[in-house]
């Protein structure tokens, strides 16, 4: 059986740490207890760290602010790599004008607006503007009427051959210890199946997510993939994606994968992390570090 | 190239005709023009006919009544075989007591109630009755709040291991010449994918639908599959299902499959009807039949 | 937790017993020890029984003979319902002339030959006879050269729009306690995916398999689904199929589903048997029955 | 309807051209007639070009040599980006010692060997070395006995939890104008389905393929994605992958996508290239360029 590793010993071997957000740094109850010690240690050791998250509901600045409100000031906007940022990059590169129709809250769409592009909720698409729609984006499961706007989306995509971006690959997300909520990625798969067209998905385990983070770092310093470790709670996204990109990986047991089932799931799926740790909390001794 | 057959010549070879409803007898605009002549001819020739339909939104009596309102009195309740009837048979055989939770309109649930079983919309399931839920049924895409009730359904099915019936296998249905609507079968597939459990589907192309019709006939007379022909507008449901059950099949070009694309689609899917006809209308000459 | 039921007490409640073969009556090591007592008890009690098996590699007579060689004489050819019988029925009803190309052993093809039809292994299809091929059948994973004949099958199915029957839905089957073998159902799925056409599959969990057995019984006596119980070792085929057809079901723990994992798998898949028994052996006391 | 663009006018807008190999530069009949003019033009204009190919059957040097033998000397080993190179990078980063089992020819495995790693065909894996196998690679559809070695691979992967790499994502490849051959990607999908584990795939449309090429260029010069165009004949790999990575794309009609069906397929799949050209041949006038 694979043994449980000490998280501090693991990250001591790497220069740069990528963290998944949900199940690693926070849960539906708030911050993972003690997680602030991890970031204090990383700062003290001059190690770099990034949050790599399948979240397109808010901008990096808004995501960072949500950590500050919980008392974790170490996570600043430039530390956040989200699937929303890949969506924005795609629009900047490939969609030059027209209307970007979206499903999500107004805040989720704000961030991806740019010169030449106007975002409009699906509810406001009608015969007067449908021909100007140049892309469709699935951003968040909130902010729209499911029955009306999902049916409207199906018919928009039957009529127009335009790029369709799914900015969150998750099919569900946890709401409480017992309940989950359908995520926009699950809704997008239903509609993709109905219209029979191929959507573009940004988010772990897709490599483009890791590449985006890797490129951001390389803009100001040289780095090798061997110096980076990915820390996550989900085999199918964090660990599979990290492995495929060539990174070492740490599975933590504080979220999606419970301590009693980790080994069974690793053997069943064939997705093996480099290390398994109880959680991502650095346990510091009494004498400083 | 496959030639177009004369519908009257085709049905003259069989004793019993199975008809799909939508795209064959009616469209979103009402009855297919001239279809009443087909049923007059069948009555005159003493041929039997049945409507075999993936529709669980209403009882056979209500479905028959909807034809009467359109002026087609030939279709009586005992001529209608619906996926709702299979759902009712399943509950009668396999679920003996408790609450059947459902998504759909109140009318869709009425028909399947029986002694010992109470139906309750998902919206009314709560902590006081969740342990009494003994089955979950997807009946219709109307009659509930999509956002609230779909999320509630996901969490009900994560907590309870109960049979889940999808009484309509279609993923979308036509609303007008240009627009479709998401069907309850498409919604059910999204939820099945999220909860990771196996749902039971009733409806064409599944053989059980054809078997149910076949059994109804055999209750009062002997019959061979060679005496029956299935008439439908959709390769993936009517024709595939009819073929697999061992029936001869007629593809009509008045619905889902357009005249210009029939041959391409048959070759692409490998689903070949025995005959292709323009529509299911019997063209009668001036001298009676 | 679901408790373990006594197999004798369970079958005492029914008039007709359907048995899966592999994992229930026999394993790769031979007969399940003591299984002859079960059939002696059934004979003594005048209960009917049938073997319902996804096996198209041999005729019912040959399958029965294989039990006789192992010392189990209770299973006669008229007690065997196989997916090969459904394949034969399909050809009798729907394919009237020409060549039926097949993958499998010569013995597997013999049984399905009938007047007007000639079977030919894929290896013998060439430009002189390809236009006479009127159906393609996947029968067994043995009896042909995988590399040559699978590639030949792909190209045959790209050129001809003909019905394709998969007479065994399993993707793998056990060879020994540690090893499995790829089954013809797995190979057929690969080819279906490559040619993009829709194949027809006969075998559990599909209802048509159960219907065929049910119809055989009804030819000589009236019967209700409530009088039949299906006994199997596999949730996804025996139990799911039996449940959907409206039968009560018994999961035995002598094959595919191990004692320690039954409950986890039932909750994970949502496929629940009516009963769980250790195995299908009737334990008789010393005083006769 | 989308108009046909002049290939020379298109590439004049970009600094770097990525070419798919099969269907663009060569077909089963040899080089695309006139394609040498394209590379002469690119050299004369000082534009960079790369071959981005889902081919792991040979090393870049061997792939380049195969073009030289056909008379196209412009394609040198450093111009070739193959899915085999990603496989090699993965092994270098993530697998440090042990045996890499493979399906393919001996040549296909040579290239990926490196210090600390030994490659061994699946046929030579036995009880004496199975515990040392640290990865499994699907390289090519030739060089092994399909029946024996595919069954052996299934059992190897049931026993060992190791990374599994599929170095070619294609399911079939063209052999002649009428025939195709099953590719190793199709075989790998069958085995992945049977063992239920998650394999890692390298090859278009996956972004990692494009990223690898992009990174090679950036090692010696700065470049923006806007300066690169991807030229391919297949919507699902070349065009989808190029689009997703943020590149402009050219669909050529000299391979997988025929002139008469391009528009239908684009509308059906929703995968739209930036340009459509008849082929990738630069038509030069008589006066030089």
PDB file of C-alpha atoms in Angstrom, chain A residues 21-22 25-27 29-31 35 51 53 55 57-77 80:
ATOM      1  CA  UNK A  21      -8.673  25.592  -4.626  1.00  0.00           C
ATOM      2  CA  UNK A  22     -11.728  23.591  -3.592  1.00  0.00           C
ATOM      3  CA  UNK A  25      -7.394  25.401   0.434  1.00  0.00           C
ATOM      4  CA  UNK A  26     -11.085  25.760   1.185  1.00  0.00           C
ATOM      5  CA  UNK A  27     -14.212  23.638   1.537  1.00  0.00           C
ATOM      6  CA  UNK A  29     -17.245  25.342   5.385  1.00  0.00           C
ATOM      7  CA  UNK A  30     -14.542  27.934   4.712  1.00  0.00           C
ATOM      8  CA  UNK A  31     -10.726  27.733   4.766  1.00  0.00           C
ATOM      9  CA  UNK A  35      -3.860  26.366   5.645  1.00  0.00           C
ATOM     10  CA  UNK A  51      -3.937  28.607  -7.454  1.00  0.00           C
ATOM     11  CA  UNK A  53      -8.782  26.508 -10.562  1.00  0.00           C
ATOM     12  CA  UNK A  55     -13.641  28.601 -11.902  1.00  0.00           C
ATOM     13  CA  UNK A  57     -17.575  32.664 -12.301  1.00  0.00           C
ATOM     14  CA  UNK A  58     -15.341  35.545 -11.260  1.00  0.00           C
ATOM     15  CA  UNK A  59     -12.193  37.423 -12.280  1.00  0.00           C
ATOM     16  CA  UNK A  60      -8.819  36.613 -10.638  1.00  0.00           C
ATOM     17  CA  UNK A  61      -9.125  39.840  -8.621  1.00  0.00           C
ATOM     18  CA  UNK A  62     -12.553  38.821  -7.320  1.00  0.00           C
ATOM     19  CA  UNK A  63     -11.353  35.297  -6.533  1.00  0.00           C
ATOM     20  CA  UNK A  64      -8.371  36.701  -4.612  1.00  0.00           C
ATOM     21  CA  UNK A  65     -10.642  39.051  -2.711  1.00  0.00           C
ATOM     22  CA  UNK A  66     -12.806  36.111  -1.632  1.00  0.00           C
ATOM     23  CA  UNK A  67      -9.727  34.625   0.098  1.00  0.00           C
ATOM     24  CA  UNK A  68      -8.881  37.938   1.750  1.00  0.00           C
ATOM     25  CA  UNK A  69     -12.383  38.099   3.221  1.00  0.00           C
ATOM     26  CA  UNK A  70     -11.783  34.675   4.755  1.00  0.00           C
ATOM     27  CA  UNK A  71      -8.526  35.968   6.281  1.00  0.00           C
ATOM     28  CA  UNK A  72      -6.034  34.508   3.780  1.00  0.00           C
ATOM     29  CA  UNK A  73      -4.140  37.494   2.368  1.00  0.00           C
ATOM     30  CA  UNK A  74      -1.348  35.457   0.753  1.00  0.00           C
ATOM     31  CA  UNK A  75      -3.435  34.785  -2.350  1.00  0.00           C
ATOM     32  CA  UNK A  76      -3.276  37.812  -4.617  1.00  0.00           C
ATOM     33  CA  UNK A  77      -4.815  38.184  -8.081  1.00  0.00           C
ATOM     34  CA  UNK A  80      -4.686  32.928  -9.528  1.00  0.00           C
TER      35      UNK A  80
END
